[in-house]
mmCIF file of C-alpha atoms in Angstrom:
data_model
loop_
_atom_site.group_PDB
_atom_site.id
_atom_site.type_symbol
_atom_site.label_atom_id
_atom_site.label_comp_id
_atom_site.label_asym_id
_atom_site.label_seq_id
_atom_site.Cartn_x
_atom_site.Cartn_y
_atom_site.Cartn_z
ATOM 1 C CA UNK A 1 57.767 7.257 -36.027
ATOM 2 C CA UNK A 2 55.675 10.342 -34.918
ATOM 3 C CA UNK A 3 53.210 9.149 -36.210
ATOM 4 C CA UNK A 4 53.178 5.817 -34.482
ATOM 5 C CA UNK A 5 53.463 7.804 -31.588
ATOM 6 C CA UNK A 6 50.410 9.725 -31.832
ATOM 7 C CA UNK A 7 48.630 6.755 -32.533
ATOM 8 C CA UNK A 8 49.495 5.022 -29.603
ATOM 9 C CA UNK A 9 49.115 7.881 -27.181
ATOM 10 C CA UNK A 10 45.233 8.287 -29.251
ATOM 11 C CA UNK A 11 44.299 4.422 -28.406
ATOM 12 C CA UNK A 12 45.753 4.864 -25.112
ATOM 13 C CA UNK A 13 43.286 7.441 -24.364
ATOM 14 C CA UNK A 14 40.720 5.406 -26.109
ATOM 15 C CA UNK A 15 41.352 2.741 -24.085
ATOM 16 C CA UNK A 16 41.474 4.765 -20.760
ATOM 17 C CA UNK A 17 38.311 6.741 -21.823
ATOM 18 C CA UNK A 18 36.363 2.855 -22.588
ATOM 19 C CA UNK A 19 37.858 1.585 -19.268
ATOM 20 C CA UNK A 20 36.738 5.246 -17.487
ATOM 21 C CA UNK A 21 33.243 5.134 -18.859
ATOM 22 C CA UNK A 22 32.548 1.254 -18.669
ATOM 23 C CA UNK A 23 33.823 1.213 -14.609
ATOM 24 C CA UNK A 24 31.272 4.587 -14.401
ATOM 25 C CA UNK A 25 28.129 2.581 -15.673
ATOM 26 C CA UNK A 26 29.316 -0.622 -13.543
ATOM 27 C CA UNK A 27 28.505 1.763 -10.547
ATOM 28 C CA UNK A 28 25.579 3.713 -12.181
ATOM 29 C CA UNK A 29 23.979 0.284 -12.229
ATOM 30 C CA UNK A 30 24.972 -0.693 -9.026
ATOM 31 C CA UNK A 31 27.188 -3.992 -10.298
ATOM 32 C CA UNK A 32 29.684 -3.343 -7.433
ATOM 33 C CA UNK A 33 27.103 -2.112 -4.774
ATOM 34 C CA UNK A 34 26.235 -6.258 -4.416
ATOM 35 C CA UNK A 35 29.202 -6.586 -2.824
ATOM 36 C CA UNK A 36 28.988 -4.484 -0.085
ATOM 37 C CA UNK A 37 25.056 -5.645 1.158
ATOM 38 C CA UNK A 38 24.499 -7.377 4.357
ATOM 39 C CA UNK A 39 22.799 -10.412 4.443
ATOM 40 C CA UNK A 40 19.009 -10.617 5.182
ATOM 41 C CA UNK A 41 18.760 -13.149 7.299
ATOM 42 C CA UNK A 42 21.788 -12.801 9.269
ATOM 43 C CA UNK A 43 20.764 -9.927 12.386
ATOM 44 C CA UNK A 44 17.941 -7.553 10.647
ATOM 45 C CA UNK A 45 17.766 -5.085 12.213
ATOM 46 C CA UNK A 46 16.237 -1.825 11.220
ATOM 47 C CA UNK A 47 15.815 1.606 13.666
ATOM 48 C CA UNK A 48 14.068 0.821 16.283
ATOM 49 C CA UNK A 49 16.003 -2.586 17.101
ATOM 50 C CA UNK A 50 14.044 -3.564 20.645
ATOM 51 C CA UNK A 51 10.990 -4.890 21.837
ATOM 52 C CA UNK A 52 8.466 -3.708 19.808
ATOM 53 C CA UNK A 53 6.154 -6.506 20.078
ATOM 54 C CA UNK A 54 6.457 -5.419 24.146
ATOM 55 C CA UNK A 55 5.931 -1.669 23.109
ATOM 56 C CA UNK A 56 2.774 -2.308 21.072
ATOM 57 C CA UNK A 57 1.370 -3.967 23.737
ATOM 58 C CA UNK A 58 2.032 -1.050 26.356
ATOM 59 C CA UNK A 59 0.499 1.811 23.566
ATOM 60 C CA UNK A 60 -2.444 -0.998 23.012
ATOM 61 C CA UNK A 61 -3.077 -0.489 26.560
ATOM 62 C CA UNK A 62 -2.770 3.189 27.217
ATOM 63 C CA UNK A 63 0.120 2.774 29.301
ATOM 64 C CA UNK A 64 3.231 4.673 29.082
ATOM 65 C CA UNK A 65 6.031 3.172 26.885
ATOM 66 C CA UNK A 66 9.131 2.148 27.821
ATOM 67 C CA UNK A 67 11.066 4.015 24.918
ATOM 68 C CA UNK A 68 9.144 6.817 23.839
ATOM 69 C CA UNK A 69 8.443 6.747 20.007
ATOM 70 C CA UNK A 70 10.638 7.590 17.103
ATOM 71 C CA UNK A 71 9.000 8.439 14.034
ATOM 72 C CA UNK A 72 5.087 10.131 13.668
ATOM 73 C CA UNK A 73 3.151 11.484 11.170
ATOM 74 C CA UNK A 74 2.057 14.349 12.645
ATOM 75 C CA UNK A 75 0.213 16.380 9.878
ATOM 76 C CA UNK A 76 -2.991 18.066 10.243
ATOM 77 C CA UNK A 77 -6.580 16.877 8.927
ATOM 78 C CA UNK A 78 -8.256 19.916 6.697
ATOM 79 C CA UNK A 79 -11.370 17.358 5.833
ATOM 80 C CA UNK A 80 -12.154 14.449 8.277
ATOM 81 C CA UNK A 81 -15.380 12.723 7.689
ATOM 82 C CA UNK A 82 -15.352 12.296 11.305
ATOM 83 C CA UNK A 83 -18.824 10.963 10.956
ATOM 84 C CA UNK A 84 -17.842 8.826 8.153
ATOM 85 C CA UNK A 85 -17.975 5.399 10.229
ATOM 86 C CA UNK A 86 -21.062 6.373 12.503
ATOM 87 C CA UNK A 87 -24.153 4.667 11.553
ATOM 88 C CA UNK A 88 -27.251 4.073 14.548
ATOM 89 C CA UNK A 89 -28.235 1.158 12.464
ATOM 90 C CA UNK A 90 -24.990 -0.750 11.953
ATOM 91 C CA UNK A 91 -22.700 0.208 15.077
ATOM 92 C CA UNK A 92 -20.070 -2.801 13.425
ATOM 93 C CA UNK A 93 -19.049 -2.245 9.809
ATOM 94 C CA UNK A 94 -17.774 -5.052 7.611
ATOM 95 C CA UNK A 95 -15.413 -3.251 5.045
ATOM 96 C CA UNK A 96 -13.939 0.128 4.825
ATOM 97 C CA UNK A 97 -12.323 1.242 1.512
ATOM 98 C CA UNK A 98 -9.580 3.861 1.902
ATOM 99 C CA UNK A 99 -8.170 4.767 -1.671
ATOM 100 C CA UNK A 100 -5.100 6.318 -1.726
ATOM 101 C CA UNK A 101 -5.985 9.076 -4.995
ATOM 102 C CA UNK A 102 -3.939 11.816 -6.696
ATOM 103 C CA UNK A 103 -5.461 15.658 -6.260
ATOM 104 C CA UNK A 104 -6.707 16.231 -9.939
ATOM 105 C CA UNK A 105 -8.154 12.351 -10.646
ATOM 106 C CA UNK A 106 -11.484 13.226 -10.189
ATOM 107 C CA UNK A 107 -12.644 11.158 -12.703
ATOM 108 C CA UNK A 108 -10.959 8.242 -11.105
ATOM 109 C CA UNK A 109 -13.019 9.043 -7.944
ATOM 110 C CA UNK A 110 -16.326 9.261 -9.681
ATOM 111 C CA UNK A 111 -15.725 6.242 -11.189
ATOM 112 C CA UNK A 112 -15.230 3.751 -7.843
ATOM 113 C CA UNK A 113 -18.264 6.002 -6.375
ATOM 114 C CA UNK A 114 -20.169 4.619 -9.547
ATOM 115 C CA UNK A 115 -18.757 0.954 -9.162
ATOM 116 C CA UNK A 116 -17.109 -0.799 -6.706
ATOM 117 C CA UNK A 117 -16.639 1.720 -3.891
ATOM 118 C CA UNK A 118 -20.602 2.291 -4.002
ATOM 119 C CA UNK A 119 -21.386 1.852 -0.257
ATOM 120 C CA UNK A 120 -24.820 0.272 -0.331
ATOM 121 C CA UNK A 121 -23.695 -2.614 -3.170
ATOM 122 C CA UNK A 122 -24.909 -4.958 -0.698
ATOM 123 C CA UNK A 123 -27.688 -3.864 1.633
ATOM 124 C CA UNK A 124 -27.021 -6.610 4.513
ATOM 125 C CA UNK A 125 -22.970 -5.619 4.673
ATOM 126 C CA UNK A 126 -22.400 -2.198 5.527
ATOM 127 C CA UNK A 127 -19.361 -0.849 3.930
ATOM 128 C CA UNK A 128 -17.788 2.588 3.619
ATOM 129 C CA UNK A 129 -15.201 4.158 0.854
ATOM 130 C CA UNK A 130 -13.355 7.560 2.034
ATOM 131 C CA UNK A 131 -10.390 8.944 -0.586
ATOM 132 C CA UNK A 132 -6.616 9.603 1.140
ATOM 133 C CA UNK A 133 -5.604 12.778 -0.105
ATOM 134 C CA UNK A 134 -2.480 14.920 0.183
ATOM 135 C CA UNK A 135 -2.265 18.678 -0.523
ATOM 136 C CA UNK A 136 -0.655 21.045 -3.263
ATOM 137 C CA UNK A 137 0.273 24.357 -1.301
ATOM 138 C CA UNK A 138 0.597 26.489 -4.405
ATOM 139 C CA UNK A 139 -2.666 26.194 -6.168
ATOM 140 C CA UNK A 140 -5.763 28.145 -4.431
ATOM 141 C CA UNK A 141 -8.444 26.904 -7.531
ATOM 142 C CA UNK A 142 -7.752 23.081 -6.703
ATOM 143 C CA UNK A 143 -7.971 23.464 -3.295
ATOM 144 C CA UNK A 144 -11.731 24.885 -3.937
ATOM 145 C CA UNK A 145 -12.439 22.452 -6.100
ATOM 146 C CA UNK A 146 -11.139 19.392 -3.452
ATOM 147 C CA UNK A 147 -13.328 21.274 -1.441
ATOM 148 C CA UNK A 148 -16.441 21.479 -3.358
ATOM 149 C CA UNK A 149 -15.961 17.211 -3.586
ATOM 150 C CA UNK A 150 -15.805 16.404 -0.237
ATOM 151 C CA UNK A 151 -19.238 18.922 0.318
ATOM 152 C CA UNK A 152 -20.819 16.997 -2.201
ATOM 153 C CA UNK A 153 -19.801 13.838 -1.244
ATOM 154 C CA UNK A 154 -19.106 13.825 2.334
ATOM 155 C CA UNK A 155 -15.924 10.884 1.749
ATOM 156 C CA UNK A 156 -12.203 13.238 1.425
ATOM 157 C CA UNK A 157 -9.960 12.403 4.046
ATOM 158 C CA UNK A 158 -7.356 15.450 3.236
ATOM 159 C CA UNK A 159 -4.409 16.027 5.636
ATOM 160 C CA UNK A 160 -1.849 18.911 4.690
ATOM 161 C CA UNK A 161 1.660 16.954 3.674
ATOM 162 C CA UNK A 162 2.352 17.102 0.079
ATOM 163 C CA UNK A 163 0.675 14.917 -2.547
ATOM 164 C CA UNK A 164 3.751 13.561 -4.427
ATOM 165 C CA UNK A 165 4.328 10.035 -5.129
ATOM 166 C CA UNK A 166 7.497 9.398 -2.457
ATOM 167 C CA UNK A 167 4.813 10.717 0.175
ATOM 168 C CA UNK A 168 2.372 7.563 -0.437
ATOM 169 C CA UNK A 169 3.885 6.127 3.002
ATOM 170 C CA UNK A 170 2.631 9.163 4.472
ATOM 171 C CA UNK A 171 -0.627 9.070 2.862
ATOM 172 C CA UNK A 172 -1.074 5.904 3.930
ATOM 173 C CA UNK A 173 -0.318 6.370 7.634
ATOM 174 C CA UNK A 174 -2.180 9.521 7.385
ATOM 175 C CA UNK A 175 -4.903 6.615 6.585
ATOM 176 C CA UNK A 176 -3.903 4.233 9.847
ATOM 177 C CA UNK A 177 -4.356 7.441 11.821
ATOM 178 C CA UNK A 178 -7.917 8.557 10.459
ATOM 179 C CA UNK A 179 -8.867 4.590 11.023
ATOM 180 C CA UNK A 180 -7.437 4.872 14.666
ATOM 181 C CA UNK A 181 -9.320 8.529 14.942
ATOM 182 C CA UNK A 182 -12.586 7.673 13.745
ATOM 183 C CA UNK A 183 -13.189 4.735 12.209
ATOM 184 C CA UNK A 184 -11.812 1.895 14.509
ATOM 185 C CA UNK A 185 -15.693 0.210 14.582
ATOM 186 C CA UNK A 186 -15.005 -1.934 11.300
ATOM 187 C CA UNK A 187 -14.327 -5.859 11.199
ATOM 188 C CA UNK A 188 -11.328 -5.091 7.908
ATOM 189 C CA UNK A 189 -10.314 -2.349 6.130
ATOM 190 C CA UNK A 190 -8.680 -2.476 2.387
ATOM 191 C CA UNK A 191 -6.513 0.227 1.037
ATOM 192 C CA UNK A 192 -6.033 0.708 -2.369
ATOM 193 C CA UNK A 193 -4.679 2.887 -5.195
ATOM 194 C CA UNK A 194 -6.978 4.845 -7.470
ATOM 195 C CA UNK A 195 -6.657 2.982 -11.164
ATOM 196 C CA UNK A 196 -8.054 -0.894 -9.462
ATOM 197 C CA UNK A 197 -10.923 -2.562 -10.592
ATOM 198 C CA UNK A 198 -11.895 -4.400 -7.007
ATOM 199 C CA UNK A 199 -14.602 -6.684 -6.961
ATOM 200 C CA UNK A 200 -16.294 -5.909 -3.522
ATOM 201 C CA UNK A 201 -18.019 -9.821 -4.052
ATOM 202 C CA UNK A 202 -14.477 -11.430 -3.588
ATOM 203 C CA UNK A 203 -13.378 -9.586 -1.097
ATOM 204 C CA UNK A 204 -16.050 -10.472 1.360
ATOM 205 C CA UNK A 205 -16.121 -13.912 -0.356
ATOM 206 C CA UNK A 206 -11.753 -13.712 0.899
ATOM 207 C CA UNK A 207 -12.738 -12.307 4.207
ATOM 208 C CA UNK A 208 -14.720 -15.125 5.066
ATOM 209 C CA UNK A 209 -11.888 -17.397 4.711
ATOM 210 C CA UNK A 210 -8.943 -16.818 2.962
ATOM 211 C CA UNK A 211 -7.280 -19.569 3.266
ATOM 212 C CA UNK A 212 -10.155 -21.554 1.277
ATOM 213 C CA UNK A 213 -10.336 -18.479 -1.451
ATOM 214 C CA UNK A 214 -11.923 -19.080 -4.490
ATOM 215 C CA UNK A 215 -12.453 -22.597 -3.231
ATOM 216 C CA UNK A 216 -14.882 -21.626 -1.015
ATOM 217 C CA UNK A 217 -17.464 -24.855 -1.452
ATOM 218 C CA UNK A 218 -14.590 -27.027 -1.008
ATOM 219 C CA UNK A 219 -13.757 -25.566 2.471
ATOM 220 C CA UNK A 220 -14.306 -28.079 5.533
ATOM 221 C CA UNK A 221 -15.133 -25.246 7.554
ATOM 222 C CA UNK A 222 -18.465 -24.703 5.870
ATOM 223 C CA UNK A 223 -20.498 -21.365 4.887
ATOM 224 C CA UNK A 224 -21.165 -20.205 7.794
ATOM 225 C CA UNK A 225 -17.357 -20.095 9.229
ATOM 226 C CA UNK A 226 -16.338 -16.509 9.876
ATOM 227 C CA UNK A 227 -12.699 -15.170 10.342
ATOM 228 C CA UNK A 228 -12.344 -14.543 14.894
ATOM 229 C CA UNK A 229 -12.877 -11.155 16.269
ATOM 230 C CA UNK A 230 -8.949 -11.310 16.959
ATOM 231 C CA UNK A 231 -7.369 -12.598 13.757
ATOM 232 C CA UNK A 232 -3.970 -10.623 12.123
ATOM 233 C CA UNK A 233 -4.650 -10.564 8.635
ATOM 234 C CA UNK A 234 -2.594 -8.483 6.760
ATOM 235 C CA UNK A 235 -2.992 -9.724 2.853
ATOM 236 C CA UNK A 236 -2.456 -9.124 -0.819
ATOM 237 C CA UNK A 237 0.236 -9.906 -3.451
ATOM 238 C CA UNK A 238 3.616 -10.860 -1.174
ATOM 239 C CA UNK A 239 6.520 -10.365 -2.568
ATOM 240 C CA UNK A 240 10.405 -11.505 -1.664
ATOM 241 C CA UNK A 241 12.471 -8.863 -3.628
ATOM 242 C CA UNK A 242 15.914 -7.280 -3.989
ATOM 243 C CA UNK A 243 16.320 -3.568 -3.813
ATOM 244 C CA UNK A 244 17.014 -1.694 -6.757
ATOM 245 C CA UNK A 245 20.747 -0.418 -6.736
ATOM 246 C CA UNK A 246 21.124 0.879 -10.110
ATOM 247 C CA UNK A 247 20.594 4.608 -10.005
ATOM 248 C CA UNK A 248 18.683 4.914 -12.797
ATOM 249 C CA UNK A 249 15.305 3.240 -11.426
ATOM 250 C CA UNK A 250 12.607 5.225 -10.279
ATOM 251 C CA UNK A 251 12.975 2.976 -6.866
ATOM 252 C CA UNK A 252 16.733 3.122 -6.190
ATOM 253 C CA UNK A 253 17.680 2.966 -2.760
ATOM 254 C CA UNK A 254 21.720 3.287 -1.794
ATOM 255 C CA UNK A 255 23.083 1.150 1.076
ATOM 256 C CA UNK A 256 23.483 3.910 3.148
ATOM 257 C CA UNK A 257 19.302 4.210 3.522
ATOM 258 C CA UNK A 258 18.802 -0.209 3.271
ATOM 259 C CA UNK A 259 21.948 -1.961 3.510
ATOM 260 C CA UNK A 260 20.592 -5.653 2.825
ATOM 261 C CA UNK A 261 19.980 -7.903 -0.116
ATOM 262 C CA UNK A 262 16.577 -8.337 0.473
ATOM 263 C CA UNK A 263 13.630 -6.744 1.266
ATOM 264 C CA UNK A 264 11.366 -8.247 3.949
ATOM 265 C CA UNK A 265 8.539 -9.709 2.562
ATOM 266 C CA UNK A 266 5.748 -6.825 1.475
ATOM 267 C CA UNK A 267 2.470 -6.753 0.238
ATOM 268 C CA UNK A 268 2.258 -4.410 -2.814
ATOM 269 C CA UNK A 269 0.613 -1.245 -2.206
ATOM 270 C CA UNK A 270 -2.011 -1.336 -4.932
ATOM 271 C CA UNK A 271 -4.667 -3.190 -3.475
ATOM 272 C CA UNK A 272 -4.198 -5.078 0.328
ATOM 273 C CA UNK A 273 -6.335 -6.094 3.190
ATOM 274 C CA UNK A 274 -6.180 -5.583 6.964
ATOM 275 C CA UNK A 275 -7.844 -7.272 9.571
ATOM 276 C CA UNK A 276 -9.007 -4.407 12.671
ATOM 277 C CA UNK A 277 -6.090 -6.232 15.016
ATOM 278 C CA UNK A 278 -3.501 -6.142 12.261
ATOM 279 C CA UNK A 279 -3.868 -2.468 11.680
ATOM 280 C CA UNK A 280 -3.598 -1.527 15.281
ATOM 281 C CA UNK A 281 -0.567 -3.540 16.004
ATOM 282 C CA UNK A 282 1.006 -2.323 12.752
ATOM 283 C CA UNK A 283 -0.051 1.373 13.458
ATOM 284 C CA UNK A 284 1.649 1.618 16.767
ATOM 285 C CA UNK A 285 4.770 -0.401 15.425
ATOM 286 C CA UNK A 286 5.337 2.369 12.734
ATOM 287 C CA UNK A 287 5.885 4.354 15.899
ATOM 288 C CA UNK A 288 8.914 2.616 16.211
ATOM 289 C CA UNK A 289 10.127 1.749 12.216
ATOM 290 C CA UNK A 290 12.241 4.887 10.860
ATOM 291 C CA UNK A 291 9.906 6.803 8.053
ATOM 292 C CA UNK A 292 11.030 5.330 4.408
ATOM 293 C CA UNK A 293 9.751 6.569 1.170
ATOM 294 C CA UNK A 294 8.179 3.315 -0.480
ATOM 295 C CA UNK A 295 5.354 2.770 1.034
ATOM 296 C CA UNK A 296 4.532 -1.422 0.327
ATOM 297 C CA UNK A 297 8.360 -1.594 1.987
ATOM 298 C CA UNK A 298 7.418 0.246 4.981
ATOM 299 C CA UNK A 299 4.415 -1.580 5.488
ATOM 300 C CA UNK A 300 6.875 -4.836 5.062
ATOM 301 C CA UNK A 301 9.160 -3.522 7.599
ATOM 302 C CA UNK A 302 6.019 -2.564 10.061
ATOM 303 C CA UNK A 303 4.704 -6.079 9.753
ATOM 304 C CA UNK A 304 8.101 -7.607 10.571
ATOM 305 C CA UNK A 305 8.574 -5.250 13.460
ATOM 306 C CA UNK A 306 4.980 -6.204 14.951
ATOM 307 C CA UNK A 307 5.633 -10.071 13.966
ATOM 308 C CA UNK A 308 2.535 -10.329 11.466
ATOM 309 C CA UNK A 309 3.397 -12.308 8.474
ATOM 310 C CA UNK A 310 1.802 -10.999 5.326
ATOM 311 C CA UNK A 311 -0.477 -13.246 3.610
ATOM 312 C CA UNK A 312 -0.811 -14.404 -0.111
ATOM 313 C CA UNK A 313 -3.161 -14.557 -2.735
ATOM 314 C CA UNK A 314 -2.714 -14.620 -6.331
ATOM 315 C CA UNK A 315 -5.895 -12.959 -7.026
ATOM 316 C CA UNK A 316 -4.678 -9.358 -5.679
ATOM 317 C CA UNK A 317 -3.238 -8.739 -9.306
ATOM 318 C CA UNK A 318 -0.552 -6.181 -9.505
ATOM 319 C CA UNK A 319 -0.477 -5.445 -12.599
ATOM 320 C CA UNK A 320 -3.411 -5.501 -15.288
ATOM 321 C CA UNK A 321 -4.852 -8.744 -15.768
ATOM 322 C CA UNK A 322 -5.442 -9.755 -19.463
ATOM 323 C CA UNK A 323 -9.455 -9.406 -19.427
ATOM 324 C CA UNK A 324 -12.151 -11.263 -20.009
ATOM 325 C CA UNK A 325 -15.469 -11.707 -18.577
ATOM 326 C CA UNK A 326 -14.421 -15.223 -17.181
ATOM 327 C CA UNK A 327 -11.035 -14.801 -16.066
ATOM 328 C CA UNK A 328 -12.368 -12.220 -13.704
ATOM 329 C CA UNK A 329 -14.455 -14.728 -11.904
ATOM 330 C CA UNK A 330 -12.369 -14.837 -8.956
ATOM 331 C CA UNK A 331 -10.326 -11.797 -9.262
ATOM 332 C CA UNK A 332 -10.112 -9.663 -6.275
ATOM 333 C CA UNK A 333 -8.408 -6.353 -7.477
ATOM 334 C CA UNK A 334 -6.706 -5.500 -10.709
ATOM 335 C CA UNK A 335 -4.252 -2.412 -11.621
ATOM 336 C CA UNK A 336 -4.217 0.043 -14.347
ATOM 337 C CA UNK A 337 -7.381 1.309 -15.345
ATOM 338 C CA UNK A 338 -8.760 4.073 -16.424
ATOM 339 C CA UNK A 339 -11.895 5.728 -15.710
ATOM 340 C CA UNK A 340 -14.431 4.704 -18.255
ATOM 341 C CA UNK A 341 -12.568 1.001 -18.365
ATOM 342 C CA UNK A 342 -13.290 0.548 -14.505
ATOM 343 C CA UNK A 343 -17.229 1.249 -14.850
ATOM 344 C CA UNK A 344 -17.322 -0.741 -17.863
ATOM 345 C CA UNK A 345 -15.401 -3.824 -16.613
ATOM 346 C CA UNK A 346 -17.485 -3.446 -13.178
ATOM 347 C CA UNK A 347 -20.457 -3.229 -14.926
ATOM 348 C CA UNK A 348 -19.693 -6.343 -16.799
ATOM 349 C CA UNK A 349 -18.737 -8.363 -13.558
ATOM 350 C CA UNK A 350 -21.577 -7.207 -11.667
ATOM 351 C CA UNK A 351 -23.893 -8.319 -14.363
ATOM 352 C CA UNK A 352 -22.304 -11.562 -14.876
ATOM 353 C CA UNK A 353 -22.350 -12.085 -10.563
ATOM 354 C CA UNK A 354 -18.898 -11.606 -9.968
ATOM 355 C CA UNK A 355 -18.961 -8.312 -8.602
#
């Protein structure tokens, strides 16, 4: 009989330990958070919830906003390249490149110099490449030898905010603002991370009409059709995604910081395109869209803010397209590569005129 006992008071702990842990991973992976999210379509709203459509306009115009705004990025510039976009004999770029690169990937850098960030590929489109960088406040030698770079190569953009991966939203505003700054005389600009293979070919082939892109011969608009002065292009891979609510992912985000079930739709922040009007209206509505961490979200919830509807095409590739030197006929950027694979791959494309 005591024994009986003590075997029923054991498998009622059992039980109550099974029941404990198996309720504990049900919230560790976020199968009761579902519940409790709000409804994407029903009343968005995200801080700031007025007019900023009506506020972007007043900033466009230098005239003093109605609600004064509520989140900047106001870190200082240690390199600049303030001359970066200045050029007698092309006033109007076509393309800026602004790669958003970790401190010690040098070899990363050297690589797009030596491939598709080259800035005299073409000789009849004038295009400039400048690196995003953050700092690391501890470490004196790679500081210098950031330093030593950007004297050699005249193209670090370096503002002092930390270089960690949940700062790539500031990074890239940090970007927005140099653009703004300095280099506002430029028909696009594409950002991108630091392991792409971008073929410079396609994206000017794109630019010229994306809608038509790769089918370019088949457009009724003809060659010679070029994207207007005023266009809002904001483009890459789009995506319509749920956040992640189990607290295990790299990317989880708890209701209390994004209470919906969906995400706006984004652009992933690998490789993306911006027309000049798209990035001003979307600079001055992150004025008024609270900071968050992810930076391809924020973007998301910029663009919804200024009304610009991110475009899609299949041929921004966010992850590592299987490669050959065919399938890479049309491809615009790819992700994952490492140094001596870029320059290889580029060198292959270029060769075989798709690059």
């Amino acid at each position: 009989m005591l024994n009986m006992r003590r075997r029923l008071k054991l498998k009622t702990v059992i039980v109550g330990l099974v029941t404990c842990l198996t309720l504990w991973l049900l919230v560790y992976f976020g199968a009761f958070t579902h519940f409790f999210e709000r409804t994407y379509d029903d009343n968005f709203q995200y801080p700031y919830d007025g007019n900023v459509p009506e506020l972007i306009s007043q900033l466009r115009n230098h005239e003093q906003p109605d609600i004064q705004p509520i989140t900047s990025y106001n870190y200082t510039f240690l390199s600049d390249c303030k001359k970066k976009c200045v050029d007698e004999d092309n006033p109007q770029l076509r393309l800026v490149y602004l790669i958003k690169s970790a401190l010690h990937n040098f070899d990363q850098r050297k690589a797009i110099r030596n491939s598709w960030g080259f800035e005299r590929r073409f000789s009849d489109v004038p295009i400039r490449t400048v690196f995003l960088l953050g700092v690391k406040h501890d470490d004196v030698e790679l500081q210098k030898k950031i330093l030593d770079e950007q004297s050699k190569f005249g193209d670090i953009v370096q503002a002092n905010f930390t270089d960690v991966y949940f700062n790539n939203t500031i990074k890239t505003m940090m970007g927005f603002r140099w653009i703004i700054d300095n280099c506002l005389n430029s028909k696009f600009y594409m950002f991108s991370d630091d392991d792409m293979y971008i073929s410079t070919k396609n994206v000017l082939r794109f630019l010229k009409d994306p809608t038509s892109y790769p089918d370019l011969k088949g457009s009724l608009r003809g060659n010679d059709y070029e994207l207007p002065d005023d266009v809002k292009l904001f483009s890459g891979f789009v995506f319509v995604s749920a956040p992640h609510r189990h607290r295990s992912s790299k990317w989880y985000v708890p209701l209390s910081e994004y209470p919906y079930h969906l995400w706006p739709p984004y652009v992933t922040a690998g490789a993306y395109v911006l027309s000049k009007e798209a990035l001003l209206d979307m600079y001055y509505s992150s004025m008024y869209t609270q900071h968050f961490r992810l930076d391809d979200i924020y973007l998301g919830l910029v663009a919804k803010k200024a009304g610009i509807e991110p475009y899609h095409c299949s041929e921004f590739h966010f992850y590592q397209k299987p490669y050959d030197i065919n399938s890479y006929r049309f491809v615009i950027a790819s992700h994952g590569f490492n140094p001596e694979e870029l320059v290889r791959i580029w060198n292959e494309q270029k060769s075989a005129g798709h690059a």
